[in-house]
C-alpha atoms as a printed R data frame, in Angstrom:
    type eleno elety resid chain resno       x       y       z
1   ATOM     1    CA   GLN     A     1  12.503  -5.928  -2.163
2   ATOM     2    CA   ARG     A     2  13.727  -3.420  -4.669
3   ATOM     3    CA   GLN     A     3  10.211  -3.302  -6.625
4   ATOM     4    CA   GLY     A     4   8.594  -2.593  -3.191
5   ATOM     5    CA   LYS     A     5  10.824   0.422  -2.637
6   ATOM     6    CA   ALA     A     6  10.211   1.662  -6.257
7   ATOM     7    CA   PHE     A     7   6.599   1.451  -5.492
8   ATOM     8    CA   GLU     A     8   6.965   3.317  -2.230
9   ATOM     9    CA   LEU     A     9   8.860   6.020  -4.196
10  ATOM    10    CA   GLU     A    10   5.943   6.287  -6.727
11  ATOM    11    CA   VAL     A    11   3.461   6.712  -3.885
12  ATOM    12    CA   ARG     A    12   5.715   9.363  -2.352
13  ATOM    13    CA   LYS     A    13   5.679  11.225  -5.663
14  ATOM    14    CA   SER     A    14   1.753  10.843  -6.262
15  ATOM    15    CA   LEU     A    15   1.498  12.259  -2.556
16  ATOM    16    CA   GLN     A    16   3.765  15.351  -3.380
17  ATOM    17    CA   PHE     A    17   1.733  15.947  -6.446
18  ATOM    18    CA   LEU     A    18  -1.466  16.075  -4.268
19  ATOM    19    CA   ALA     A    19   0.508  18.164  -1.617
20  ATOM    20    CA   GLY     A    20   1.410  20.638  -4.445
21  ATOM    21    CA   ARG     A    21  -2.231  20.968  -5.509
22  ATOM    22    CA   TRP     A    22  -4.514  20.862  -2.278
23  ATOM    23    CA   ARG     A    23  -4.473  23.059   0.716
24  ATOM    24    CA   ARG     A    24  -4.869  21.358   3.941
25  ATOM    25    CA   PHE     A    25  -2.870  18.256   2.827
26  ATOM    26    CA   TRP     A    26   0.211  16.949   4.820
27  ATOM    27    CA   PHE     A    27   1.959  13.551   4.566
28  ATOM    28    CA   TRP     A    28   4.844  11.867   6.080
29  ATOM    29    CA   LYS     A    29   6.865   8.935   5.104
30  ATOM    30    CA   VAL     A    30   7.440   6.597   8.236
31  ATOM    31    CA   MET     A    31  11.071   5.596   8.943
32  ATOM    32    CA   ASP     A    32  11.432   1.762   8.455
33  ATOM    33    CA   TYR     A    33  13.984  -0.283  10.324
34  ATOM    34    CA   LYS     A    34  16.656   0.192   7.535
35  ATOM    35    CA   ALA     A    35  16.687   3.933   8.559
36  ATOM    36    CA   TYR     A    36  17.392   3.171  12.050
37  ATOM    37    CA   GLN     A    37  20.033   0.567  11.125
38  ATOM    38    CA   MET     A    38  21.871   3.259   9.106
39  ATOM    39    CA   VAL     A    39  22.258   5.330  12.180
40  ATOM    40    CA   ASN     A    40  23.455   2.486  14.269
41  ATOM    41    CA   PRO     A    41  23.357  -1.061  13.329
42  ATOM    42    CA   ARG     A    42  22.595  -2.039  16.919
43  ATOM    43    CA   LEU     A    43  19.501   0.039  17.301
44  ATOM    44    CA   GLN     A    44  16.217  -1.784  17.692
45  ATOM    45    CA   ALA     A    45  13.754  -0.204  15.377
46  ATOM    46    CA   PRO     A    46  10.063  -0.163  16.212
47  ATOM    47    CA   LYS     A    47   7.727  -2.052  14.092
48  ATOM    48    CA   VAL     A    48   6.333   0.223  11.276
49  ATOM    49    CA   PRO     A    49   2.506   0.230  11.096
50  ATOM    50    CA   ALA     A    50   2.354   2.008   7.617
51  ATOM    51    CA   ASP     A    51   4.468   3.526   5.036
52  ATOM    52    CA   TYR     A    52   2.719   6.892   5.068
53  ATOM    53    CA   PHE     A    53   0.808   9.008   7.412
54  ATOM    54    CA   VAL     A    54  -1.610  11.558   5.716
55  ATOM    55    CA   CYS     A    55  -3.696  14.259   7.048
56  ATOM    56    CA   PHE     A    56  -6.186  15.870   4.545
57  ATOM    57    CA   LYS     A    57  -8.863  18.352   5.972
58  ATOM    58    CA   GLY     A    58  -8.510  17.212   9.544
59  ATOM    59    CA   LYS     A    59  -8.817  13.384   8.852
60  ATOM    60    CA   PHE     A    60  -6.160  10.920   9.435
61  ATOM    61    CA   TYR     A    61  -5.012   8.350   6.766
62  ATOM    62    CA   ALA     A    62  -2.527   5.535   6.930
63  ATOM    63    CA   ILE     A    63  -1.140   4.202   3.774
64  ATOM    64    CA   GLU     A    64   0.777   0.568   3.695
65  ATOM    65    CA   CYS     A    65   2.426  -0.169   0.303
66  ATOM    66    CA   LYS     A    66   2.926  -3.515  -1.066
67  ATOM    67    CA   SER     A    67   3.869  -4.977  -4.480
68  ATOM    68    CA   SER     A    68   4.067  -8.109  -6.391
69  ATOM    69    CA   HIS     A    69   4.988  -9.422  -9.684
70  ATOM    70    CA   SER     A    70   3.313 -13.010  -9.166
71  ATOM    71    CA   GLU     A    71   1.056 -13.562 -12.175
72  ATOM    72    CA   ARG     A    72  -2.097 -15.175 -10.274
73  ATOM    73    CA   ARG     A    73  -1.909 -14.627  -6.460
74  ATOM    74    CA   TYR     A    74  -0.529 -12.525  -3.618
75  ATOM    75    CA   GLY     A    75   0.769 -14.064  -0.543
76  ATOM    76    CA   LEU     A    76  -1.104 -13.139   2.576
77  ATOM    77    CA   GLN     A    77   1.928 -13.239   4.780
78  ATOM    78    CA   TYR     A    78   3.261 -10.174   3.165
79  ATOM    79    CA   ILE     A    79   0.847  -7.913   5.272
80  ATOM    80    CA   ARG     A    80   2.192  -8.366   8.656
81  ATOM    81    CA   GLU     A    81   0.073  -9.049  11.885
82  ATOM    82    CA   HIS     A    82   1.155  -5.710  13.554
83  ATOM    83    CA   GLN     A    83   0.263  -3.866  10.311
84  ATOM    84    CA   LYS     A    84  -3.313  -5.297  10.172
85  ATOM    85    CA   GLN     A    85  -3.858  -4.684  13.873
86  ATOM    86    CA   THR     A    86  -2.601  -1.090  13.703
87  ATOM    87    CA   LEU     A    87  -4.372  -0.304  10.505
88  ATOM    88    CA   THR     A    88  -7.536  -1.570  12.141
89  ATOM    89    CA   GLU     A    89  -7.080   0.563  15.320
90  ATOM    90    CA   ILE     A    90  -6.563   3.608  12.982
91  ATOM    91    CA   GLU     A    91  -9.982   2.776  11.448
92  ATOM    92    CA   LYS     A    92 -11.865   2.240  14.756
93  ATOM    93    CA   ALA     A    93 -10.583   5.673  15.746
94  ATOM    94    CA   GLY     A    94 -11.975   7.312  12.892
95  ATOM    95    CA   GLY     A    95  -9.206   7.362  10.515
96  ATOM    96    CA   GLU     A    96  -8.937   5.660   7.140
97  ATOM    97    CA   ALA     A    97  -6.482   2.838   6.582
98  ATOM    98    CA   TRP     A    98  -5.459   1.659   3.115
99  ATOM    99    CA   ILE     A    99  -3.316  -0.981   1.710
100 ATOM   100    CA   LEU     A   100  -2.134  -0.076  -1.759
101 ATOM   101    CA   LEU     A   101  -1.112  -3.083  -3.692
102 ATOM   102    CA   SER     A   102   0.958  -2.766  -6.874
103 ATOM   103    CA   TRP     A   103   0.609  -5.555  -9.443
104 ATOM   104    CA   ARG     A   104   4.091  -5.267 -11.133
105 ATOM   105    CA   ARG     A   105   3.301  -6.947 -14.596
106 ATOM   106    CA   TRP     A   106   6.150  -5.634 -16.683
107 ATOM   107    CA   MET     A   107   7.911  -9.033 -16.099
108 ATOM   108    CA   HIS     A   108   4.978 -10.903 -17.741
109 ATOM   109    CA   LYS     A   109   4.942 -12.145 -21.249
110 ATOM   110    CA   PRO     A   110   3.468  -9.989 -22.984
111 ATOM   111    CA   ARG     A   111   4.610  -7.199 -20.929
112 ATOM   112    CA   ARG     A   112   1.643  -5.443 -19.465
113 ATOM   113    CA   PRO     A   113   1.489  -2.063 -17.558
114 ATOM   114    CA   ASN     A   114   1.629  -2.227 -13.676
115 ATOM   115    CA   ARG     A   115  -1.568  -1.773 -11.881
116 ATOM   116    CA   CYS     A   116  -2.588  -0.408  -8.468
117 ATOM   117    CA   PHE     A   117  -5.300  -1.291  -6.088
118 ATOM   118    CA   ALA     A   118  -6.404   0.488  -2.957
119 ATOM   119    CA   ILE     A   119  -8.011  -1.840  -0.357
120 ATOM   120    CA   PRO     A   120  -9.312  -0.601   2.972
121 ATOM   121    CA   ILE     A   121  -7.905  -2.663   5.972
122 ATOM   122    CA   LYS     A   122 -11.504  -3.965   6.749
123 ATOM   123    CA   LYS     A   123 -11.783  -5.183   2.997
124 ATOM   124    CA   TRP     A   124  -8.402  -6.745   3.166
125 ATOM   125    CA   LEU     A   125  -9.235  -8.773   6.362
126 ATOM   126    CA   GLU     A   126 -12.350 -10.159   4.447
127 ATOM   127    CA   ILE     A   127 -10.194 -11.217   1.336
128 ATOM   128    CA   GLU     A   128  -7.665 -12.887   4.004
129 ATOM   129    CA   GLU     A   129 -10.601 -14.687   5.503
130 ATOM   130    CA   GLN     A   130 -12.270 -15.725   2.300
131 ATOM   131    CA   THR     A   131  -8.847 -17.036   0.951
132 ATOM   132    CA   LEU     A   132  -7.944 -19.026   4.099
133 ATOM   133    CA   GLN     A   133 -11.438 -20.658   4.072
134 ATOM   134    CA   SER     A   134 -10.886 -21.672   0.558
135 ATOM   135    CA   GLY     A   135  -7.799 -23.341   1.589
136 ATOM   136    CA   PHE     A   136  -5.169 -21.075   0.115
137 ATOM   137    CA   LYS     A   137  -2.447 -18.963   1.663
138 ATOM   138    CA   SER     A   138  -2.302 -16.508  -1.292
139 ATOM   139    CA   ALA     A   139  -5.247 -14.415  -2.627
140 ATOM   140    CA   SER     A   140  -6.008 -14.388  -6.141
141 ATOM   141    CA   TRP     A   141  -5.817 -11.379  -8.086
142 ATOM   142    CA   THR     A   142  -9.390 -11.760  -9.227
143 ATOM   143    CA   LEU     A   143 -10.589 -11.615  -5.771
144 ATOM   144    CA   ILE     A   144  -8.330  -8.591  -5.028
145 ATOM   145    CA   ILE     A   145  -9.594  -6.922  -8.082
146 ATOM   146    CA   SER     A   146 -13.177  -7.286  -7.170
147 ATOM   147    CA   SER     A   147 -12.739  -6.282  -3.700
148 ATOM   148    CA   SER     A   148 -10.629  -3.081  -4.201
149 ATOM   149    CA   LYS     A   149 -10.591   0.424  -6.059
150 ATOM   150    CA   GLU     A   150  -8.346   0.368  -8.925
151 ATOM   151    CA   ILE     A   151  -5.982   3.429  -8.921
152 ATOM   152    CA   ASN     A   152  -5.285   4.879 -12.299
153 ATOM   153    CA   ARG     A   153  -1.895   6.188 -13.397
154 ATOM   154    CA   LYS     A   154  -1.814   9.676 -14.573
155 ATOM   155    CA   PRO     A   155   1.795   9.973 -15.690
156 ATOM   156    CA   PRO     A   156   4.220  10.612 -14.034
157 ATOM   157    CA   VAL     A   157   2.187   9.505 -10.946
158 ATOM   158    CA   TRP     A   158  -0.741   7.261  -9.594
159 ATOM   159    CA   ASP     A   159  -4.025   9.228  -9.185
160 ATOM   160    CA   LEU     A   160  -4.503   8.772  -5.254
161 ATOM   161    CA   SER     A   161  -7.209  11.268  -5.182
162 ATOM   162    CA   PRO     A   162  -9.954   8.689  -4.884
163 ATOM   163    CA   LEU     A   163  -8.556   7.715  -1.319
164 ATOM   164    CA   PHE     A   164  -9.182  10.847  -0.098
165 ATOM   165    CA   LEU     A   165 -12.349  12.490  -1.979
166 ATOM   166    CA   ASP     A   166 -14.627   9.494  -1.843
């Protein structure tokens, strides 16, 4: 869970970088259930559809951040049903819905740099379908990589501009 929060923070810094350079760019970090529980542990938090909402030049984007250190596969269960449903609805309404998946490879031997992949929700659903049809409950990194855009790291941030400019 700590690696997931670390990746969300990296994405926040990357969005702040773009906001500082582009006009007509706005983003907001959606509060998760832990923020509600800090206010009052008995509060019932709504299901969060994505980690970030972005508006750029009048177009709406939703970004859900996920991360994994698994060497070969990513478990399908980590993208929740309500997230898939909401992200699909956003896309149907004319927005763009992205899953950013960070492959945290620093734990592997030999140590390798982390990688980041941007996957439109429609493409993620295809990955999920293909994975389930092949009898697995986790998608191979090979399939994920071939179905996504790799996001490059331009220290100190990820270059998220391809999500908004392509």
